Structures are given as structure tokens and as C-alpha cells.
mmCIF file of C-alpha atoms and ligand atoms in Angstrom:
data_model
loop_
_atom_site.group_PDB
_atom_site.id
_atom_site.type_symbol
_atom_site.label_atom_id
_atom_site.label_comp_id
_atom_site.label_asym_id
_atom_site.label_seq_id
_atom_site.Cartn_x
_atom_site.Cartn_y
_atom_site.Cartn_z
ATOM 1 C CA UNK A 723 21.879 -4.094 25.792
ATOM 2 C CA UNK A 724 24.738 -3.893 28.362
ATOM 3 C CA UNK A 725 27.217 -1.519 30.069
ATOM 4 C CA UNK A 726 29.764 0.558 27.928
ATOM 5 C CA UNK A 727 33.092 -1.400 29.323
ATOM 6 C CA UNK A 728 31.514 -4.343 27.638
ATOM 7 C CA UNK A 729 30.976 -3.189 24.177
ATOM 8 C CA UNK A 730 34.431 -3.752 22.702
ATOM 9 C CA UNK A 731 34.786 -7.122 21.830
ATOM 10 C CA UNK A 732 38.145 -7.294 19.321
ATOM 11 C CA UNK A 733 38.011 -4.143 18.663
ATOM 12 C CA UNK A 734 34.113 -4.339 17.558
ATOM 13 C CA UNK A 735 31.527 -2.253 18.736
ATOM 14 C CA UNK A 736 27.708 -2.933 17.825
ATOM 15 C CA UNK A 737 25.743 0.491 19.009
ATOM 16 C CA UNK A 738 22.201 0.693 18.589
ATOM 17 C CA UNK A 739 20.415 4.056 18.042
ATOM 18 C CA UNK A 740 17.492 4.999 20.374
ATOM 19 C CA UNK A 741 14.746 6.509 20.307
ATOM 20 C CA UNK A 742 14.179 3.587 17.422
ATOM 21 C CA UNK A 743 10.829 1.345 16.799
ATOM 22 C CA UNK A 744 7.452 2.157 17.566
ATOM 23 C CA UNK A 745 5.688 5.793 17.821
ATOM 24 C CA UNK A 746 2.624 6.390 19.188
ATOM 25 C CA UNK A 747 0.853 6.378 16.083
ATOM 26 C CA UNK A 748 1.858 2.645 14.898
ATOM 27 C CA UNK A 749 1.644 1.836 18.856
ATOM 28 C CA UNK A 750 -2.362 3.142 18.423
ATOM 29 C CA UNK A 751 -3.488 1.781 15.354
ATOM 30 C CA UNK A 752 -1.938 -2.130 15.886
ATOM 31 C CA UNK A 753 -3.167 -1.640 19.472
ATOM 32 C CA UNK A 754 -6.852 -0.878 17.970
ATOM 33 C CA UNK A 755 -6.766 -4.006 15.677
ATOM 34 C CA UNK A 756 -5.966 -5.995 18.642
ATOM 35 C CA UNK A 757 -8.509 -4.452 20.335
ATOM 36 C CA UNK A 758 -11.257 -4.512 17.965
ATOM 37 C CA UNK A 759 -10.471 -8.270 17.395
ATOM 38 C CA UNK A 760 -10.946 -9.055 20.964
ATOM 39 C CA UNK A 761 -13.712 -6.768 21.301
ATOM 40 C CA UNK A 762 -16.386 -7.756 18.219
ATOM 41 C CA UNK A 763 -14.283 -10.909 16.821
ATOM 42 C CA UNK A 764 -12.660 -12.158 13.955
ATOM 43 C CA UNK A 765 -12.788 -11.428 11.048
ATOM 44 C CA UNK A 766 -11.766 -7.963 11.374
ATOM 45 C CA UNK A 767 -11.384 -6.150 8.195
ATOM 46 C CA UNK A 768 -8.814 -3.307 7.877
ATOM 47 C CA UNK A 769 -8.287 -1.288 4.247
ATOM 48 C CA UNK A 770 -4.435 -1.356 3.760
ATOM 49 C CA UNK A 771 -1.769 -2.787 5.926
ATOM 50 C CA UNK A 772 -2.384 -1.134 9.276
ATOM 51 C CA UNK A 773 0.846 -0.402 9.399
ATOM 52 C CA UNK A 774 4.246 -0.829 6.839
ATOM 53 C CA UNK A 775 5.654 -3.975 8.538
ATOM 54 C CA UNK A 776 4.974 -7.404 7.203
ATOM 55 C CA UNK A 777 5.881 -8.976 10.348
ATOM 56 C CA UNK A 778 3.000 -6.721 12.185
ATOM 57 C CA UNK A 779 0.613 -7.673 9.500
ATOM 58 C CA UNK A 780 1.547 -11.037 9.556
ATOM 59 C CA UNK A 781 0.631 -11.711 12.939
ATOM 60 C CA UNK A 782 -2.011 -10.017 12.722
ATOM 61 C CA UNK A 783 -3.640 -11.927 10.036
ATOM 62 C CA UNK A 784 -3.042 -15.180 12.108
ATOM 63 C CA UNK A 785 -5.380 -13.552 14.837
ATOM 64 C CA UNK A 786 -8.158 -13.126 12.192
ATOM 65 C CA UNK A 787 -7.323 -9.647 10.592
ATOM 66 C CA UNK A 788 -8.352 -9.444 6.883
ATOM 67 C CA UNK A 789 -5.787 -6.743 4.717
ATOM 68 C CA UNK A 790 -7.508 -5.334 1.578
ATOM 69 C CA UNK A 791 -6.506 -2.630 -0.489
ATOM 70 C CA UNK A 792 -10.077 -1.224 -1.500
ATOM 71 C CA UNK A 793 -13.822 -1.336 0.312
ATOM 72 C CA UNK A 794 -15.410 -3.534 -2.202
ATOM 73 C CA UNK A 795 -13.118 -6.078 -0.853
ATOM 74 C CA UNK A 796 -15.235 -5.629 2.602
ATOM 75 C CA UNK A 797 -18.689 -7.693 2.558
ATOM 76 C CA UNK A 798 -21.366 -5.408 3.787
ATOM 77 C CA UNK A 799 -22.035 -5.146 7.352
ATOM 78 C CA UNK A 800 -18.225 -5.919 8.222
ATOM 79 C CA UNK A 801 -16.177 -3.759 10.619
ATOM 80 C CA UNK A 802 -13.610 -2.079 8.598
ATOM 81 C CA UNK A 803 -10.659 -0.488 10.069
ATOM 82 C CA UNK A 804 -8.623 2.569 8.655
ATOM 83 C CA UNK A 805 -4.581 2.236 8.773
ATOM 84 C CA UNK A 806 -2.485 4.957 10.316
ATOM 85 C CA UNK A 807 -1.819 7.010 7.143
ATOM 86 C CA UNK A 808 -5.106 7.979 7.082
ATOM 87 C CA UNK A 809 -7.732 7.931 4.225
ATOM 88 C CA UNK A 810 -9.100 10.683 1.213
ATOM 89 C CA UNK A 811 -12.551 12.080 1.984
ATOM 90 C CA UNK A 812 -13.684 10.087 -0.912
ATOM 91 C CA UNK A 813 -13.130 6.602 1.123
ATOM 92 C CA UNK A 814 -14.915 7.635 4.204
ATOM 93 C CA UNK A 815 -18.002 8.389 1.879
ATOM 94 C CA UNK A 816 -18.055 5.111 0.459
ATOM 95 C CA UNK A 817 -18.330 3.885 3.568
ATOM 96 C CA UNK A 818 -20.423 5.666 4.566
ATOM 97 C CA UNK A 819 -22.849 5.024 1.078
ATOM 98 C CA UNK A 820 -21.997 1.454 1.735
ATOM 99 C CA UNK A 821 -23.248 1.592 5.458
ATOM 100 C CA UNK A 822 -20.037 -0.219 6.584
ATOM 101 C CA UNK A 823 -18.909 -0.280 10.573
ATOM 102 C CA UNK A 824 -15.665 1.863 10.392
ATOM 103 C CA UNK A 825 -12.760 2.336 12.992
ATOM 104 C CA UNK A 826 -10.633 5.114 12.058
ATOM 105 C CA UNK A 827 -6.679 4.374 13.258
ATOM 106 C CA UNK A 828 -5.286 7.254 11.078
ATOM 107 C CA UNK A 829 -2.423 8.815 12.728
ATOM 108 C CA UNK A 830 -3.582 12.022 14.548
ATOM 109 C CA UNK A 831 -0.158 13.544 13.263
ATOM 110 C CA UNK A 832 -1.520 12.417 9.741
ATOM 111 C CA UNK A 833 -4.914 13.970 10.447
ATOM 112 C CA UNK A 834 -3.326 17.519 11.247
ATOM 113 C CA UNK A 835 -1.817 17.231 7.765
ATOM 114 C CA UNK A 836 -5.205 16.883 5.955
ATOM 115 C CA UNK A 837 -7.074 19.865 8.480
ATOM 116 C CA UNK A 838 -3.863 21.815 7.161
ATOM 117 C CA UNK A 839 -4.883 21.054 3.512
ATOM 118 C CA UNK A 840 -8.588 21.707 3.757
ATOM 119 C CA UNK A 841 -7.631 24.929 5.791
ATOM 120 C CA UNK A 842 -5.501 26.021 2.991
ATOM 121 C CA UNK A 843 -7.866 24.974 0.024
ATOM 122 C CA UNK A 844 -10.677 27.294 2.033
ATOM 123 C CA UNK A 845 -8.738 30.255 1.820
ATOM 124 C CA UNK A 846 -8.117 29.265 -2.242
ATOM 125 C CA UNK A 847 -4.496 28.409 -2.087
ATOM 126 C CA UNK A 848 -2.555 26.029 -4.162
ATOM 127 C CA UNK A 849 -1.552 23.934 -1.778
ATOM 128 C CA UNK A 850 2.262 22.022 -3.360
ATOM 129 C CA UNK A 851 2.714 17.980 -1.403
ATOM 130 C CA UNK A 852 6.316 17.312 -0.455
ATOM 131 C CA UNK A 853 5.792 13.724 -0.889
ATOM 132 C CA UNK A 854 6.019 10.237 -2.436
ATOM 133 C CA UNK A 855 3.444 9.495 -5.484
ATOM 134 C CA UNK A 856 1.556 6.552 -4.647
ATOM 135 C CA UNK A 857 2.063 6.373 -1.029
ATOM 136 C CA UNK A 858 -1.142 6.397 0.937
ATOM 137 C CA UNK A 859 -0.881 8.974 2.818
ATOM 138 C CA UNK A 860 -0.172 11.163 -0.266
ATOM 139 C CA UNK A 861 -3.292 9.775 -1.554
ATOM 140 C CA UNK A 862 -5.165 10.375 1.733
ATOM 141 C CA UNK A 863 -4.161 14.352 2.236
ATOM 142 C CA UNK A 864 -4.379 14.810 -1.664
ATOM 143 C CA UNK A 865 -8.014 13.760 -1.463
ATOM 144 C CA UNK A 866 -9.092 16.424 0.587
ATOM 145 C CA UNK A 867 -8.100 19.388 -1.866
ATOM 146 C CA UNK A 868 -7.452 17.214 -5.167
ATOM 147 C CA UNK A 869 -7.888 20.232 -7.356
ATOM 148 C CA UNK A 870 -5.501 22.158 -5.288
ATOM 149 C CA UNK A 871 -2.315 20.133 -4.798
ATOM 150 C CA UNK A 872 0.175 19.414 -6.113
ATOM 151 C CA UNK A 873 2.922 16.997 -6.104
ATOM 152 C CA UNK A 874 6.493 17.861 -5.627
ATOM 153 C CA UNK A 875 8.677 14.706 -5.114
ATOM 154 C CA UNK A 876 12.219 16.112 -5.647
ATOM 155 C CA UNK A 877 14.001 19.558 -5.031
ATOM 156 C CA UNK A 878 14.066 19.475 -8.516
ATOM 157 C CA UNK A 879 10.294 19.042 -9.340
ATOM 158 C CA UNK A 880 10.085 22.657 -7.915
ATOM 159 C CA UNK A 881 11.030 24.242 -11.194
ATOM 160 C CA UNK A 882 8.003 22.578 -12.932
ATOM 161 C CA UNK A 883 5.817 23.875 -10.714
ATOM 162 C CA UNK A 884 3.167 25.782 -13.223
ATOM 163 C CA UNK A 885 1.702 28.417 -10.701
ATOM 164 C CA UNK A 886 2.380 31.750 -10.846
ATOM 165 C CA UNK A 887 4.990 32.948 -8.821
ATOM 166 C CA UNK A 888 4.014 35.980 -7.573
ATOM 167 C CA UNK A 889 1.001 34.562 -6.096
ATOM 168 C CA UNK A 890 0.380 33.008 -2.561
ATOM 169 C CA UNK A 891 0.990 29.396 -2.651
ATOM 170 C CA UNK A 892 1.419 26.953 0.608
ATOM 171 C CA UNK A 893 3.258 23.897 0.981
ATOM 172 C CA UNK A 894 2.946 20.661 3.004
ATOM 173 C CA UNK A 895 4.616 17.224 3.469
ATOM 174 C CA UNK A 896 4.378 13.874 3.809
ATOM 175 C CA UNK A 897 5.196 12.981 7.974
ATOM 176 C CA UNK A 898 8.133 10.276 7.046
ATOM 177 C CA UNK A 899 10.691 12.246 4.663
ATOM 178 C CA UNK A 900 13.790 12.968 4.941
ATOM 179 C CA UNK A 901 14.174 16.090 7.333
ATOM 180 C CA UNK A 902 17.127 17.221 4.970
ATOM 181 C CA UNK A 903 15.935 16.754 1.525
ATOM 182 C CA UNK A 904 12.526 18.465 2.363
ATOM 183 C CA UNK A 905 14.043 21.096 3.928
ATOM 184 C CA UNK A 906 16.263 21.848 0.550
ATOM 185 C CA UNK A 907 12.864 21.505 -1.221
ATOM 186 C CA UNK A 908 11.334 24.190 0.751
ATOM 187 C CA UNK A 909 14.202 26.674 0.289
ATOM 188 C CA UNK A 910 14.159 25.784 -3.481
ATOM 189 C CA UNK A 911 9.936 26.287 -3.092
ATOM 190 C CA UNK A 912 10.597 29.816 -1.109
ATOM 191 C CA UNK A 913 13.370 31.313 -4.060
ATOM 192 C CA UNK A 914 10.794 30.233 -6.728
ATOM 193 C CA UNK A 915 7.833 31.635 -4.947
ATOM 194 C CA UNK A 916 8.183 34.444 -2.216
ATOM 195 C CA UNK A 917 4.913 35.033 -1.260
ATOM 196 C CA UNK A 918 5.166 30.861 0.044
ATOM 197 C CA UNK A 919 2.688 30.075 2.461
ATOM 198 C CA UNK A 920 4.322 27.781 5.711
ATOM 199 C CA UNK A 921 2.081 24.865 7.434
ATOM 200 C CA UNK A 922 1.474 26.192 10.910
ATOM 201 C CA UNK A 923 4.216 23.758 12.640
ATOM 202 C CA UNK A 924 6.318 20.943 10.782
ATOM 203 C CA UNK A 925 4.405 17.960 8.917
ATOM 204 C CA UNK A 926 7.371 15.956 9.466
ATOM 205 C CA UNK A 927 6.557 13.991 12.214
ATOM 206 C CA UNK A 928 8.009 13.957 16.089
ATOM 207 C CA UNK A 929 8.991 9.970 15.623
ATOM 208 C CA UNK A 930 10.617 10.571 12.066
ATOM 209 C CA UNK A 931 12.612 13.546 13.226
ATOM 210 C CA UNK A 932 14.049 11.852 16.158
ATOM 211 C CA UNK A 933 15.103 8.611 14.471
ATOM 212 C CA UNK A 934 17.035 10.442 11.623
ATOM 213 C CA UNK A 935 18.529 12.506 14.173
ATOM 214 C CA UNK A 936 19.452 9.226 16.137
ATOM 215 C CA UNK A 937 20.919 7.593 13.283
ATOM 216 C CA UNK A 938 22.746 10.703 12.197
ATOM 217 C CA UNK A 939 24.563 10.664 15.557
ATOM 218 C CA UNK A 940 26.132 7.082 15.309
ATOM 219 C CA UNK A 941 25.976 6.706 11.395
ATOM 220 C CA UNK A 942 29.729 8.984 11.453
ATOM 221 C CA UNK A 943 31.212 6.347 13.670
ATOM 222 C CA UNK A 944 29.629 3.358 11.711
ATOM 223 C CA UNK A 945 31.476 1.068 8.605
ATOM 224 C CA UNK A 946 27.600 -0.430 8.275
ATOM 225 C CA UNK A 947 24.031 0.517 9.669
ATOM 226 C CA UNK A 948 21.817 -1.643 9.734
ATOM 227 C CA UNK A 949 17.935 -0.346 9.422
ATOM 228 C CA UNK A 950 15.339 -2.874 10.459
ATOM 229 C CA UNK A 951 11.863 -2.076 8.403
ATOM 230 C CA UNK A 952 9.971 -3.406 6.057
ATOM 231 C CA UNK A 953 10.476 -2.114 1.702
ATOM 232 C CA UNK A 954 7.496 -0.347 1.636
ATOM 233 C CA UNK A 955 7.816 1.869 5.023
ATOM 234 C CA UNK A 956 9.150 4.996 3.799
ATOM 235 C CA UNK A 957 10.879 6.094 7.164
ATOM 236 C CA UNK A 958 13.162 3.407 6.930
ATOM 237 C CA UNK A 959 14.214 3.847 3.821
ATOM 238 C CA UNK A 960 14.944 7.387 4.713
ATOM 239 C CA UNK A 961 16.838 5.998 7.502
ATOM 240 C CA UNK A 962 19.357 4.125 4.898
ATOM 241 C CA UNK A 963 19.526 6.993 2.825
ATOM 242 C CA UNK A 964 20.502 9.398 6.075
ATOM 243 C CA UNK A 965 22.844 6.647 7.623
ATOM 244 C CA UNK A 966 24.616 7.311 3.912
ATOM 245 C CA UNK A 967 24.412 11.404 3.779
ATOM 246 C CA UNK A 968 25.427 11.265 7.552
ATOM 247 C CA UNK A 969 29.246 9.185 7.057
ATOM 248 C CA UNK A 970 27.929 5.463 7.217
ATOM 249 C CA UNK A 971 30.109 3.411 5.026
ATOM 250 C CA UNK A 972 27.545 1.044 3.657
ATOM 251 C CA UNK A 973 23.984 0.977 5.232
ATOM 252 C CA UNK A 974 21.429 -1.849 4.124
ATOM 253 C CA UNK A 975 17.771 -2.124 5.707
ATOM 254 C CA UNK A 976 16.634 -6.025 6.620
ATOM 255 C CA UNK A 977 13.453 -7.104 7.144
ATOM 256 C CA UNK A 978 14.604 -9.271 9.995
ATOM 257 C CA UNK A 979 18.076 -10.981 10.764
ATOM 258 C CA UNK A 980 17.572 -13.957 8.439
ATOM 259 C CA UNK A 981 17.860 -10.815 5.803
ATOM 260 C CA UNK A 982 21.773 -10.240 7.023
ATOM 261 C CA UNK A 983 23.908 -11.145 4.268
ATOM 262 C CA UNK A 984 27.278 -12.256 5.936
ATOM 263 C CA UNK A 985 29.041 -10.731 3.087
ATOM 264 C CA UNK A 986 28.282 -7.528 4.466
ATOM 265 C CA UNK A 987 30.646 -7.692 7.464
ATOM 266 C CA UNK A 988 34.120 -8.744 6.065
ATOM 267 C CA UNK A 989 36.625 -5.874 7.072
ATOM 268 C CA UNK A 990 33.384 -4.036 9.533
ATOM 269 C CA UNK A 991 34.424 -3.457 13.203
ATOM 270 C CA UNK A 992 31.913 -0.762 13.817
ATOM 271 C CA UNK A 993 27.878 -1.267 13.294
ATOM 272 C CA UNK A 994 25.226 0.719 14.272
ATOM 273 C CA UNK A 995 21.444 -0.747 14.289
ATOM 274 C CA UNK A 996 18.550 1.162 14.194
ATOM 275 C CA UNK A 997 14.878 0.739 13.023
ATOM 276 C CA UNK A 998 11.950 2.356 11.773
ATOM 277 C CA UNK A 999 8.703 3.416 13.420
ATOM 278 C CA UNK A 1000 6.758 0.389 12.379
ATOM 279 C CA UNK A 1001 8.791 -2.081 13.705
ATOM 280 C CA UNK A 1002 8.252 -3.938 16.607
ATOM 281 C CA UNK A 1003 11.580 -4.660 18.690
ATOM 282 C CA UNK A 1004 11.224 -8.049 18.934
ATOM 283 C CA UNK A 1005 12.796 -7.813 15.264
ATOM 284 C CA UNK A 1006 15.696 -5.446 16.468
ATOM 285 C CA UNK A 1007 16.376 -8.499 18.662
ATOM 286 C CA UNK A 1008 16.966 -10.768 16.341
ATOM 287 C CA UNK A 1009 18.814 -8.854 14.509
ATOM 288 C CA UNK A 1010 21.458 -7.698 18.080
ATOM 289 C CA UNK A 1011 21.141 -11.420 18.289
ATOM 290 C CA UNK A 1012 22.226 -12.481 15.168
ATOM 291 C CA UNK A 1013 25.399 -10.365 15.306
ATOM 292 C CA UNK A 1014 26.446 -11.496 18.470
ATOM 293 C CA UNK A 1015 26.476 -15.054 16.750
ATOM 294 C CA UNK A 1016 28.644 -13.175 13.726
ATOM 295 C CA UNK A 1017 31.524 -12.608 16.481
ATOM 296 C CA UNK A 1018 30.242 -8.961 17.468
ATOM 297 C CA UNK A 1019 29.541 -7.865 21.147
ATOM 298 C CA UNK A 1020 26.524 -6.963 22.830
ATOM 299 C CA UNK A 1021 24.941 -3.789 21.870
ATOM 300 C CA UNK A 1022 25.044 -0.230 23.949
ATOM 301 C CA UNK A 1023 22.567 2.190 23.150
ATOM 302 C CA UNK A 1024 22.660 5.743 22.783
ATOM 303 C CA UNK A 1025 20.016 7.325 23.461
ATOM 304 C CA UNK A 1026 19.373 10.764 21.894
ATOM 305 C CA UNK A 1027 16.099 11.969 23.701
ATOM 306 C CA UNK A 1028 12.716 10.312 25.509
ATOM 307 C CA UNK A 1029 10.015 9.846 23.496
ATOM 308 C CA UNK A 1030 6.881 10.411 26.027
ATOM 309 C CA UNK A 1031 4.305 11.060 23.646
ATOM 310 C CA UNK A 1032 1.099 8.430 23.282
ATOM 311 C CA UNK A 1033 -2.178 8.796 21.471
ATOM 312 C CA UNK A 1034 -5.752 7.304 23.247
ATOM 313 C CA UNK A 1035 -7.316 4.905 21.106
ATOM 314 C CA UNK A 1036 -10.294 5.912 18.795
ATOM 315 C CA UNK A 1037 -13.870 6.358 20.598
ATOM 316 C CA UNK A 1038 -14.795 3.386 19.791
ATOM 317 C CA UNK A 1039 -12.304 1.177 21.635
ATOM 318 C CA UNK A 1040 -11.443 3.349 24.471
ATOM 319 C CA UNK A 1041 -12.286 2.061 27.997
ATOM 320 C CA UNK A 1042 -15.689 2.227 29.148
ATOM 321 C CA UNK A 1043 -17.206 3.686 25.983
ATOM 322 C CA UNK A 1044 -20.517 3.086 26.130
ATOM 323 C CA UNK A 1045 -21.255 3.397 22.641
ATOM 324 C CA UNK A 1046 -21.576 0.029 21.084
ATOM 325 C CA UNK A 1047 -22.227 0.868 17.330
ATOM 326 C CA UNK A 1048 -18.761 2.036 15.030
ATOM 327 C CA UNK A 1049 -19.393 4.561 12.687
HETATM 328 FE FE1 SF4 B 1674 2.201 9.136 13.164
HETATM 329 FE FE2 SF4 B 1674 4.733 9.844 12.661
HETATM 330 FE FE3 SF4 B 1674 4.198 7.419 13.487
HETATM 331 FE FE4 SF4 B 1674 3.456 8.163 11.025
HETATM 332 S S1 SF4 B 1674 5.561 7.948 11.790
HETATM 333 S S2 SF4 B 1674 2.233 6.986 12.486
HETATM 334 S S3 SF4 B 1674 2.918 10.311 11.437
HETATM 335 S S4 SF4 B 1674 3.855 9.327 14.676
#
């Protein structure tokens, strides 16, 4: 980064978007990998990728992590951990049947999603999911009311809704949509049903809200963003779909800066570079990096808020536990 009379270079300008990277929920649960590694040793199994970056998985794996998508991957008697977007009810039991030592590294901003859902499904609501079929934290908060929710992944999927209308019904999201889109989706859900039933505070999370916001502020100014994150983390995609709604001329998400397709920057003068919450910024480095090599100048950042927040690590790992047993 450097000082703003040093970010022209030939008329270029290379900003980079903060708050970007990290949140305290990827922070936790890579941080409790590490830590369980050091603390009981390698292998280390953990159901899903801990977190949607291949890079963090990566490196994980070299220090003995073992990525599975299901438990009867996991020999008995392993320690399994649980990635951030949290797990269905029906997981943790089979775990549990299966006697296996379990971490839990579920967001806590994921696990006030699912005490919304079991709240709701207590007092006999149908409970509608603004979210993304297939990803796992859809799968996680849909296991703890299955017979209650349903799915609504587009405005337009409100008009299929079969419920009745002039009935109660509550909604919920995902944490890593688009703050736009679901917000359109929840007016659409309120004119269809008027009696609609609102989650007690936003599902959408702290970290997603403040790096669409980010990105909204210098995507105007921008010929090309450039979103650092990996295919399969949905708030980066969101981030190349709001660099687009919010003015961006072109906006293409890279896994890393050997991704950078020099095609991309015939005719560009201004960039900005942001990246999603699973990314480590050694990767937004390379990236800054690489465009100083393609004739840009250093970055400046503009910084829209702090980000403060951080989340202690589960019981398990914490300092001076003296529990020595995970389950
Ligand atoms: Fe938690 Fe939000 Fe980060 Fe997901 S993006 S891990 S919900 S803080």
C-alpha cells in the first residue's frame, strides 16, 4: 500500500477495497485446525473444506489435515473437525452414534441462523431459506427444521411458494448473499405474504455486508475489479456480481495472480482489488504484486469501516482448558 500522491502512475490508479479478507469466523475455524494439529497431532480430520479457499486447504493438508466430505470417511476414534458453515443436527448424531472426537468450528454467526430456525419451527412456522441449494450451510440450517423450510433461491422462486398466504410464515438467509438481491426477495416474500415473520436481526453476515459495501464504493470508479476467492466461496462471487450492479466495467474473480489473464487490461487505467472473507492476504499480494509488474502503480486503500469483531476458539482449544477429551 502507499500514500495517495503516489497512486497515479500514467494516469493508472490500482485501489484496493478494505475491510477485505478474513472475518472472524474463517480467522476461528483455520486458527482451530492449526491448533488442534499442534495440540493432538496429525492426522487431523475435518468434514468439508474448513473453509472455501483452496489455497487455505491446501496448506493445510501439507500440515497433516485430512478434507472429507462425509463421516464414514473418518476411521473411528479420529478427531473430526466441523467447518465454519456449520453442520445439520443429523451429522452431529452420527457422530455422536459413531463415538467420534468432534471439534465444532461452525461460524457462531452461522449458529444464530440455525437457533433462529429451530426457534421458528417450535412455534410451527414455515420457515422459507434465502439461499443457495447445495451449499453447506443451506444444508446445515435446513437440517434443523427439514420439514419446515423451504428453499427460495431467486426473487422469482417467491411466487412458487405453496403456503398459504394469509398465514404466518418466517424467512431466513444464507450469511454470504448478496445484500441487494435478498433484500428484493424479502419485499417480493412480504407482498406475497403479509403476515411474514422477520429473523430477529439480519442473517446476512457483519463481514459480507461490509465487503459488498466496500466494493460498491470503488466498483463506480473502476474499468475492472478484481475479486480474489476461490469458485466455490459464495461471497466472492457475490462480490463480482456487485462490482457489476455497482458500475464496474468488467469484474473477474482469480484464484491467485497466476489466474490474471493479461487480456483483461488492454484499454484499463482504473482497477480496484478486493477479496472475499476466506482469503488469506498473502493472495491479495500477489495479486497488487502482479499488477505492479503489468505497468500499474502501487495500491491505496480505502478503507470503508474497522472491522473489530473476533470469535474465542471452541472449548476445546481455548487456553488453559483443562478438559482433555473433545466431544
Ligand atoms: Fe461467519 Fe460471516 Fe465469516 Fe461466514 S462470512 S464465517 S458467517 S463471519
Amino acid at each position: 500500500m502507499t500514500e495517495p500522491d503516489q497512486q497515479v502512475s500514467n494516469g493508472k490508479r490500482v485501489v484496493v477495497a478494505a475491510p477485505r479478507g478474513y472475518c472472524a469466523g474463517v480467522d476461528r475455524a483455520v486458527v482451530t485446525v492449526e491448533k488442534a494439529l499442534e495440540r493432538y497431532g496429525a492426522p487431523v480430520y475435518v468434514r468439508k473444506q474448513i473453509v472455501h479457499n483452496k489455497h487455505v486447504v491446501e496448506e493445510l493438508e501439507a500440515r497433516g489435515a485430512i478434507f472429507v466430505e462425509e463421516l464414514d470417511e473418518v476411521p473411528d476414534d479420529a478427531l473430526v473437525i466441523f467447518s465454519a458453515h456449520g453442520i445439520s443436527p443429523a451429522v452431529r448424531a452420527e457422530a455422536k452414534t459413531r463415538g467420534l472426537r468432534t471439534i465444532d468450528a461452525t461460524c457462531p454467526l452461522v449458529t444464530k441462523v440455525h437457533n433462529e430456525a429451530k426457534r421458528f419451527a417450535a412455534q410451527g412456522l414455515p420457515i422459507l431459506l434465502i439461499g443457495h441449494d447445495g451449499h453447506e450451510e443451506v444444508e446445515g440450517t435446513s437440517g434443523e427444521a427439514p420439514d419446515r423450510i423451504t428453499l427460495i433461491e431467486h426473487p422469482d422462486d417467491v411466487d412458487n411458494v405453496e403456503l398459504p398466504t394469509d398465514q404466518p410464515v418466517a424467512w431466513l438467509s444464507q450469511t454470504t448473499l448478496s445484500v441487494d438481491e435478498t433484500a428484493m426477495t424479502v419485499e417480493r416474500l412480504r407482498e406475497r405474504f403479509p403476515k411474514l415473520v422477520d429473523p430477529p436481526s439480519d442473517d446476512i453476515c457483519y463481514a459480507t455486508q461490509n465487503r459488498q459495501d466496500a466494493v460498491k464504493q470503488i466498483a463506480a470508479h473502476s474499468d475492472l475489479m478484481i475479486v480474489v476467492g476461490s469458485q466455490n466461496s459464495s461471497n466472492s462471487v457475490r462480490l463480482v456480481e456487485v462490482a457489476l450492479d455497482a458500475g464496474a466495467k468488467a469484474a473477474h474473480r482469480v484464484d491467485n495472480a497466476s489466474e490474471l489473464d493479461p487480456a483483461w487490461f488492454t484499454g484499463v487505467t482504473d482497477i480496484g482489488v478486493t477479496s472475499g472473507a476466506s482469503v488469506p492476504e498473502s493472495l491479495v499480494d500477489g495479486v497488487l504484486q502482479r499488477l505492479v509488474e503489468f505497468g500499474y502503480p502501487p495500491a491505496v486503500e480505502e478503507r470503508l469501516v474497522e472491522e473489530s469483531l473476533t470469535f474465542s476458539l471452541p472449548p476445546q482449544l481455548r487456553p488453559h482448558d483443562s478438559r482433555s477429551r473433545q466431544r
